[in-house]
Amino acid sequence: MRLPSATNRAVQVTEQHPWPGGDWRSRFRRKLLVWYRRHARELAWRRDRDPYRVWVSEIMLQQTQVVTVEPYFERFIDAFPTIRALATAKEDSVLRLWEGLGYYRRARQLHRAAKIIAAEHGGQFPDDPDAVRRLPGVGRYTAGAILSIAFDRPEPILEANTVRLFSRLLACRGDTRRAAAQRLLWHAAETVLPARGVGRFNQALMELGSQVCRPREPDCPKCPVMELCPTHRDGLQASVPAVRSNPPTEQVREAAVVITRRGRVLLVRRGDHERWAGLWEFPRVPCDRAEDPITAAELIAKIHQRTGVVIQRPRSLTTFRHGVTRFRITLECFAATAAKAPRQRRAAAEQKWVRAVELADYPLSSTGRKLSRLVEQMSRSILNGSE
């Protein structure tokens, strides 16, 4: 049986039926499922088909590796065992359990969606595709994954691992982000689905993509469908799919201040359109110069503009360096005392004075948590005599 050629990619992008004939698809399904029965990992969210557990896992797995997600998933389900439990939880509690997993918008959308499900669907995850796709944070892939795995609906999936797998099975060398390639790949994901057991089949696709058909140095000898793959046949694994160029790294310099007043420290909540929206932080401001340290006068002015608090005697604590997407952030951390309270207090939901021992209850970014631990360790020296 002739495999698709790697040289006719222009035809592949526009062809209505990209896969070879039905016999090829039958062989592919059979080989894939036999391999999956032998090699599927035992993951917490695969123990049953509970749609709530499937949903939470799929949201956590967006742009995040399985090994990172596993402990978070267990803790999250222990804390919120049902959709109603999640819906009635405080957002801070949800974000605190998500802390360190990143992409916090996912947690806030998950929380909002739980409220919708509790109000409109009696706390039961809906099996209607339109209802699922209307939920916050649920796109085409996530809806397909939940509906197929939990309800065995004939829904295709397309995420990073299956994009790579289908691209190699089709020898599609173009940019997979382009509309024509997306149409091709979604069509392939749909036409290869079996009549029954769609959820298990989709999980097998993702497993093969993540464990064998890796981005670099795919383990072709262990692939159950190697003989069906034109990319392997033509030795194009390194160039299919096309390697994306990363955006240039942008250097950012910021300053964070632990402001103390009467034995408490100030926390400010991040706004909806800021990084780490919904999390709390020690007041954090941009530095105007990329390399030179911020001056005391600049810091005092910026913190006053950000919080309404006038600080005095800022002193250096430490410096953190970390990355967020394409940004490389240098964070200079200071301690200072509040000279006086702001004339116009901000809303309670945006700004709070808390004791050092209470910092563990508030969701913080990774650098915010590191700074909070430093504050807890140094609380006597930092907070002693603060007025």
Short mmCIF file of C-alpha atoms in Angstrom, two decimals:
data_model
loop_
_atom_site.label_atom_id
_atom_site.label_comp_id
_atom_site.label_asym_id
_atom_site.label_seq_id
_atom_site.Cartn_x
_atom_site.Cartn_y
_atom_site.Cartn_z
CA MET A 1 0.00 0.00 0.00
CA ARG A 2 1.49 3.34 -1.05
CA LEU A 3 2.15 5.85 1.70
CA PRO A 4 1.69 9.61 1.19
CA SER A 5 4.80 11.10 -0.35
CA ALA A 6 6.73 13.77 1.48
CA THR A 7 7.20 15.67 -1.76
CA ASN A 8 3.53 16.32 -2.59
CA ARG A 9 2.80 18.43 0.48
CA ALA A 10 0.94 21.12 -1.55
CA VAL A 11 -1.59 18.48 -2.52
CA GLN A 12 -1.84 17.24 1.06
CA VAL A 13 -2.81 20.64 2.38
CA THR A 14 -5.83 20.91 0.09
CA GLU A 15 -6.85 17.25 -0.31
CA GLN A 16 -10.31 16.37 1.04
CA HIS A 17 -9.33 12.89 2.26
CA PRO A 18 -5.73 13.02 3.47
CA TRP A 19 -5.52 9.46 4.82
CA PRO A 20 -4.92 6.40 2.65
CA GLY A 21 -7.79 3.90 2.23
CA GLY A 22 -9.90 2.17 4.84
CA ASP A 23 -7.54 -0.81 5.14
CA TRP A 24 -4.70 1.53 6.15
CA ARG A 25 -6.88 3.15 8.79
CA SER A 26 -7.96 -0.24 10.16
CA ARG A 27 -4.35 -1.38 10.46
CA PHE A 28 -3.41 1.89 12.11
CA ARG A 29 -6.19 1.64 14.72
CA ARG A 30 -5.45 -2.00 15.48
CA LYS A 31 -1.69 -1.51 15.88
CA LEU A 32 -2.15 1.63 17.98
CA LEU A 33 -4.63 0.05 20.40
CA VAL A 34 -2.56 -3.11 20.85
CA TRP A 35 0.42 -0.93 21.72
CA TYR A 36 -1.64 1.20 24.12
CA ARG A 37 -2.91 -1.83 26.03
CA ARG A 38 0.67 -2.77 26.73
CA HIS A 39 2.23 0.62 27.31
CA ALA A 40 -0.41 3.01 28.69
CA ARG A 41 0.80 4.81 31.80
CA GLU A 42 -1.21 4.49 34.98
CA LEU A 43 -2.33 8.05 35.60
CA ALA A 44 -4.70 9.24 38.31
CA TRP A 45 -7.22 10.67 35.85
CA ARG A 46 -7.37 7.41 33.89
CA ARG A 47 -8.73 5.37 36.80
CA ASP A 48 -12.27 6.00 35.66
CA ARG A 49 -14.25 8.05 33.16
CA ASP A 50 -15.64 10.55 35.65
CA PRO A 51 -16.14 13.68 33.49
CA TYR A 52 -15.19 15.99 36.36
CA ARG A 53 -11.80 14.31 36.80
CA VAL A 54 -11.28 14.19 33.03
CA TRP A 55 -12.12 17.89 32.76
CA VAL A 56 -9.77 18.97 35.57
CA SER A 57 -6.92 16.88 34.16
CA GLU A 58 -7.37 18.24 30.65
CA ILE A 59 -7.30 21.83 31.88
CA MET A 60 -4.18 21.16 33.97
CA LEU A 61 -2.45 19.40 31.08
CA GLN A 62 -2.78 22.40 28.78
CA GLN A 63 0.81 23.48 28.06
CA THR A 64 2.01 21.46 31.07
CA GLN A 65 3.79 18.10 31.29
CA VAL A 66 2.19 15.04 32.89
CA VAL A 67 4.93 14.66 35.51
CA THR A 68 4.24 18.22 36.70
CA VAL A 69 0.46 17.82 36.73
CA GLU A 70 0.20 14.54 38.67
CA PRO A 71 0.73 15.87 42.25
CA TYR A 72 -1.37 18.97 41.56
CA PHE A 73 -4.24 16.86 40.27
CA GLU A 74 -4.29 14.64 43.36
CA ARG A 75 -4.26 17.62 45.75
CA PHE A 76 -6.89 19.49 43.76
CA ILE A 77 -9.33 16.57 43.66
CA ASP A 78 -8.77 15.88 47.36
CA ALA A 79 -9.66 19.50 48.16
CA PHE A 80 -12.53 19.75 45.67
CA PRO A 81 -13.91 16.22 45.12
CA THR A 82 -17.00 17.40 43.23
CA ILE A 83 -18.01 20.17 40.89
CA ARG A 84 -20.22 21.67 43.59
CA ALA A 85 -17.28 21.71 46.01
CA LEU A 86 -15.22 23.60 43.43
CA ALA A 87 -18.08 25.96 42.60
CA THR A 88 -18.57 26.99 46.25
CA ALA A 89 -14.85 27.40 46.98
CA LYS A 90 -13.25 30.82 47.28
CA GLU A 91 -11.11 31.84 44.34
CA ASP A 92 -8.10 32.32 46.61
CA SER A 93 -8.40 28.69 47.73
CA VAL A 94 -8.51 27.51 44.11
CA LEU A 95 -5.52 29.63 43.13
CA ARG A 96 -3.55 28.56 46.21
CA LEU A 97 -3.84 24.91 45.16
CA TRP A 98 -2.88 25.87 41.60
CA GLU A 99 0.13 27.84 42.79
CA GLY A 100 3.28 26.82 40.92
CA LEU A 101 1.42 25.16 38.05
CA GLY A 102 1.41 28.40 36.04
CA TYR A 103 -1.04 29.82 33.51
CA TYR A 104 -3.34 30.84 36.35
CA ARG A 105 -6.07 31.95 34.00
CA ARG A 106 -6.86 28.25 33.64
CA ALA A 107 -7.70 27.97 37.34
CA ARG A 108 -9.93 31.03 37.31
CA GLN A 109 -11.78 29.78 34.22
CA LEU A 110 -12.16 26.33 35.76
CA HIS A 111 -13.68 27.95 38.85
CA ARG A 112 -16.08 30.06 36.78
CA ALA A 113 -17.08 27.05 34.70
CA ALA A 114 -17.82 25.06 37.87
CA LYS A 115 -20.19 27.80 39.00
CA ILE A 116 -21.95 27.66 35.62
CA ILE A 117 -22.28 23.86 35.78
CA ALA A 118 -23.62 24.04 39.33
CA ALA A 119 -26.17 26.70 38.38
CA GLU A 120 -27.26 25.47 34.95
CA HIS A 121 -26.64 21.71 34.99
CA GLY A 122 -27.34 20.70 38.57
CA GLY A 123 -23.67 20.16 39.33
CA GLN A 124 -23.36 17.44 36.67
CA PHE A 125 -20.88 17.90 33.86
CA PRO A 126 -22.93 18.22 30.64
CA ASP A 127 -22.59 15.72 27.80
CA ASP A 128 -24.00 18.12 25.22
CA PRO A 129 -21.17 19.34 22.94
CA ASP A 130 -22.58 22.85 22.59
CA ALA A 131 -22.92 23.24 26.35
CA VAL A 132 -19.38 21.97 26.93
CA ARG A 133 -17.87 24.31 24.34
CA ARG A 134 -19.57 27.31 25.98
CA LEU A 135 -17.76 26.73 29.26
CA PRO A 136 -14.93 29.17 30.10
CA GLY A 137 -11.52 27.78 29.19
CA VAL A 138 -12.88 24.97 27.00
CA GLY A 139 -11.82 25.14 23.37
CA ARG A 140 -12.24 22.69 20.53
CA TYR A 141 -9.49 20.32 21.68
CA THR A 142 -10.48 20.29 25.36
CA ALA A 143 -14.14 19.74 24.52
CA GLY A 144 -13.24 16.87 22.21
CA ALA A 145 -11.02 15.26 24.83
CA ILE A 146 -13.64 15.46 27.60
CA LEU A 147 -16.55 14.34 25.43
CA SER A 148 -14.67 11.42 23.90
CA ILE A 149 -12.94 10.17 27.07
CA ALA A 150 -15.84 10.64 29.50
CA PHE A 151 -18.82 9.99 27.21
CA ASP A 152 -17.26 8.15 24.23
CA ARG A 153 -18.56 10.82 21.87
CA PRO A 154 -17.06 10.64 18.34
CA GLU A 155 -15.06 13.84 18.81
CA PRO A 156 -11.59 14.38 17.32
CA ILE A 157 -8.72 15.90 19.30
CA LEU A 158 -5.73 17.93 18.23
CA GLU A 159 -3.09 19.07 20.70
CA ALA A 160 0.70 19.34 20.63
CA ASN A 161 1.38 15.60 20.67
CA THR A 162 -1.24 14.63 18.10
CA VAL A 163 -0.35 17.59 15.86
CA ARG A 164 3.16 16.17 15.69
CA LEU A 165 1.95 12.59 15.22
CA PHE A 166 -0.50 13.41 12.42
CA SER A 167 2.01 15.72 10.74
CA ARG A 168 4.49 12.86 10.51
CA LEU A 169 1.87 10.35 9.40
CA LEU A 170 0.93 12.78 6.61
CA ALA A 171 4.49 14.02 5.97
CA CYS A 172 3.11 17.54 6.37
CA ARG A 173 6.18 19.78 6.38
CA GLY A 174 4.44 23.14 6.52
CA ASP A 175 3.74 25.40 9.50
CA THR A 176 1.09 23.54 11.52
CA ARG A 177 -0.29 26.83 12.84
CA ARG A 178 -1.51 27.90 9.40
CA ALA A 179 -5.19 27.55 8.58
CA ALA A 180 -4.69 25.08 5.71
CA ALA A 181 -2.54 22.78 7.84
CA GLN A 182 -5.01 23.02 10.72
CA ARG A 183 -7.87 22.00 8.43
CA LEU A 184 -5.83 19.06 7.19
CA LEU A 185 -4.89 17.88 10.68
CA TRP A 186 -8.38 18.26 12.13
CA HIS A 187 -9.77 16.34 9.17
CA ALA A 188 -7.22 13.59 9.75
CA ALA A 189 -8.08 13.45 13.47
CA GLU A 190 -11.76 13.11 12.60
CA THR A 191 -11.55 10.54 9.80
CA VAL A 192 -9.26 8.17 11.69
CA LEU A 193 -11.67 7.78 14.65
CA PRO A 194 -13.05 4.28 15.27
CA ALA A 195 -16.76 3.55 15.51
CA ARG A 196 -16.47 2.62 19.20
CA GLY A 197 -14.02 3.27 22.02
CA VAL A 198 -13.21 6.78 20.83
CA GLY A 199 -12.00 7.97 24.22
CA ARG A 200 -9.49 5.16 24.58
CA PHE A 201 -8.35 5.66 20.99
CA ASN A 202 -7.79 9.41 21.52
CA GLN A 203 -5.81 8.72 24.68
CA ALA A 204 -3.70 6.21 22.73
CA LEU A 205 -2.95 8.87 20.12
CA MET A 206 -1.78 11.32 22.77
CA GLU A 207 0.24 8.64 24.54
CA LEU A 208 2.03 7.62 21.35
CA GLY A 209 2.78 11.26 20.54
CA SER A 210 4.18 12.03 23.98
CA GLN A 211 6.08 8.81 24.68
CA VAL A 212 7.35 7.69 21.26
CA CYS A 213 6.77 10.29 18.53
CA ARG A 214 8.70 12.91 20.47
CA PRO A 215 9.67 16.34 19.08
CA ARG A 216 13.36 15.49 19.03
CA GLU A 217 14.80 12.05 18.41
CA PRO A 218 11.51 10.15 18.14
CA ASP A 219 11.86 6.50 19.14
CA CYS A 220 10.78 5.13 15.76
CA PRO A 221 11.87 1.50 16.41
CA LYS A 222 9.34 1.36 19.27
CA CYS A 223 6.52 2.92 17.23
CA PRO A 224 3.72 0.44 16.44
CA VAL A 225 2.85 2.28 13.21
CA MET A 226 6.39 2.90 11.96
CA GLU A 227 5.76 0.96 8.75
CA LEU A 228 2.78 3.22 8.00
CA CYS A 229 4.73 6.47 8.45
CA PRO A 230 6.10 8.28 5.37
CA THR A 231 8.17 10.62 7.54
CA HIS A 232 10.09 7.65 8.93
CA ARG A 233 10.39 6.11 5.49
CA ASP A 234 11.96 9.27 4.04
CA GLY A 235 14.06 10.11 7.12
CA LEU A 236 12.37 13.47 7.73
CA GLN A 237 11.79 13.19 11.48
CA ALA A 238 13.99 16.20 12.25
CA SER A 239 12.10 18.51 9.88
CA VAL A 240 8.51 17.25 10.20
CA PRO A 241 6.65 19.07 11.52
CA ALA A 242 8.42 22.33 10.74
CA VAL A 243 10.43 23.65 13.68
CA ARG A 244 8.93 26.86 14.97
CA SER A 245 11.20 29.82 15.63
CA ASN A 246 10.92 31.10 19.18
CA PRO A 247 10.12 34.79 19.69
CA PRO A 248 13.06 36.89 20.84
CA THR A 249 13.64 36.99 24.58
CA GLU A 250 12.79 40.28 26.24
CA GLN A 251 14.69 41.35 29.33
CA VAL A 252 12.52 42.93 32.04
CA ARG A 253 13.59 44.52 35.31
CA GLU A 254 11.14 44.98 38.18
CA ALA A 255 11.20 45.78 41.88
CA ALA A 256 9.10 44.25 44.68
CA VAL A 257 8.82 45.75 48.14
CA VAL A 258 7.91 44.10 51.42
CA ILE A 259 6.15 47.02 53.11
CA THR A 260 5.64 46.70 56.86
CA ARG A 261 3.30 48.57 59.13
CA ARG A 262 2.39 47.69 62.72
CA GLY A 263 3.65 44.14 62.43
CA ARG A 264 1.90 43.44 59.12
CA VAL A 265 2.95 43.36 55.47
CA LEU A 266 1.07 44.72 52.48
CA LEU A 267 -0.28 42.47 49.73
CA VAL A 268 -1.82 43.74 46.50
CA ARG A 269 -3.99 41.63 44.22
CA ARG A 270 -3.05 41.40 40.54
CA GLY A 271 -5.61 42.82 38.14
CA ASP A 272 -7.49 40.85 35.49
CA HIS A 273 -5.24 42.09 32.68
CA GLU A 274 -1.91 41.65 34.47
CA ARG A 275 0.41 38.67 34.62
CA TRP A 276 -0.71 36.23 37.31
CA ALA A 277 -4.20 37.74 37.38
CA GLY A 278 -6.00 37.04 40.64
CA LEU A 279 -2.84 36.25 42.62
CA TRP A 280 -1.59 38.33 45.50
CA GLU A 281 1.87 39.89 45.58
CA PHE A 282 4.17 42.17 47.46
CA PRO A 283 3.78 45.47 45.60
CA ARG A 284 5.73 45.15 42.36
CA VAL A 285 6.66 47.94 39.97
CA PRO A 286 8.64 48.23 36.71
CA CYS A 287 12.14 49.69 36.64
CA ASP A 288 12.67 52.36 34.01
CA ARG A 289 16.21 51.31 33.16
CA ALA A 290 17.03 47.80 31.99
CA GLU A 291 20.39 47.51 33.77
CA ASP A 292 20.85 50.15 36.46
CA PRO A 293 19.33 49.45 39.90
CA ILE A 294 16.26 51.47 40.79
CA THR A 295 16.95 54.43 43.09
CA ALA A 296 15.27 54.91 46.45
CA ALA A 297 13.47 58.03 45.20
CA GLU A 298 12.11 56.20 42.15
CA LEU A 299 10.99 53.27 44.27
CA ILE A 300 9.19 55.50 46.77
CA ALA A 301 7.38 57.35 43.95
CA LYS A 302 6.37 54.21 42.08
CA ILE A 303 5.14 52.39 45.18
CA HIS A 304 3.07 55.41 46.16
CA GLN A 305 1.54 55.50 42.69
CA ARG A 306 0.82 51.77 42.82
CA THR A 307 -0.57 51.51 46.37
CA GLY A 308 -1.12 54.98 47.79
CA VAL A 309 1.35 54.10 50.58
CA VAL A 310 4.35 56.31 51.33
CA ILE A 311 7.34 54.16 52.20
CA GLN A 312 10.60 55.09 53.88
CA ARG A 313 14.06 53.62 54.23
CA PRO A 314 13.87 50.99 51.44
CA ARG A 315 16.71 48.50 51.80
CA SER A 316 17.75 45.68 49.53
CA LEU A 317 16.81 42.10 50.45
CA THR A 318 17.65 39.89 47.47
CA THR A 319 17.36 39.53 43.70
CA PHE A 320 15.46 36.83 41.82
CA ARG A 321 15.78 35.95 38.15
CA HIS A 322 13.06 33.96 36.43
CA GLY A 323 11.34 33.44 33.10
CA VAL A 324 7.70 33.92 32.09
CA THR A 325 6.97 32.89 28.47
CA ARG A 326 9.34 35.04 26.39
CA PHE A 327 10.24 37.39 29.25
CA ARG A 328 13.36 37.05 31.41
CA ILE A 329 12.67 39.00 34.57
CA THR A 330 15.16 40.36 37.06
CA LEU A 331 13.28 41.12 40.28
CA GLU A 332 15.00 43.33 42.85
CA CYS A 333 13.42 42.82 46.27
CA PHE A 334 13.39 45.41 49.03
CA ALA A 335 12.03 45.89 52.53
CA ALA A 336 10.59 49.21 53.68
CA THR A 337 8.33 50.63 56.33
CA ALA A 338 5.12 52.55 55.67
CA ALA A 339 5.51 56.17 56.72
CA LYS A 340 1.74 56.57 56.76
CA ALA A 341 -1.38 54.85 55.52
CA PRO A 342 -2.84 55.97 52.17
CA ARG A 343 -5.30 58.83 52.30
CA GLN A 344 -7.72 56.94 50.07
CA ARG A 345 -7.73 53.24 50.85
CA ARG A 346 -8.18 50.82 47.98
CA ALA A 347 -11.03 48.31 47.91
CA ALA A 348 -10.51 45.43 50.34
CA ALA A 349 -10.45 42.95 47.45
CA GLU A 350 -7.35 44.65 46.00
CA GLN A 351 -5.13 45.38 48.97
CA LYS A 352 -4.60 43.83 52.41
CA TRP A 353 -2.31 44.16 55.42
CA VAL A 354 -1.55 40.65 56.70
CA ARG A 355 0.66 39.03 59.31
CA ALA A 356 3.69 37.09 58.12
CA VAL A 357 2.20 33.84 59.41
CA GLU A 358 -0.87 34.41 57.20
CA LEU A 359 1.11 34.57 53.95
CA ALA A 360 0.74 30.81 53.47
CA ASP A 361 -3.02 31.30 52.99
CA TYR A 362 -2.66 33.62 49.99
CA PRO A 363 -1.94 32.48 46.41
CA LEU A 364 1.32 34.02 45.20
CA SER A 365 3.49 33.71 42.10
CA SER A 366 6.59 31.52 42.38
CA THR A 367 8.83 34.50 43.13
CA GLY A 368 6.21 35.90 45.50
CA ARG A 369 6.26 32.62 47.41
CA LYS A 370 10.06 32.65 47.59
CA LEU A 371 9.92 36.18 48.94
CA SER A 372 7.22 35.24 51.44
CA ARG A 373 9.42 32.44 52.80
CA LEU A 374 12.24 34.94 53.20
CA VAL A 375 9.84 37.25 55.05
CA GLU A 376 8.75 34.43 57.34
CA GLN A 377 12.37 33.54 58.09
CA MET A 378 13.31 37.16 58.71
CA SER A 379 10.02 38.29 60.24
CA ARG A 380 11.56 39.30 63.53
CA SER A 381 14.17 41.54 61.94
CA ILE A 382 11.94 42.86 59.16
CA LEU A 383 8.84 43.48 61.27
CA ASN A 384 10.43 44.41 64.58
CA GLY A 385 9.44 47.92 65.52
CA SER A 386 7.46 48.59 62.32
CA GLU A 387 4.92 51.31 62.73
#
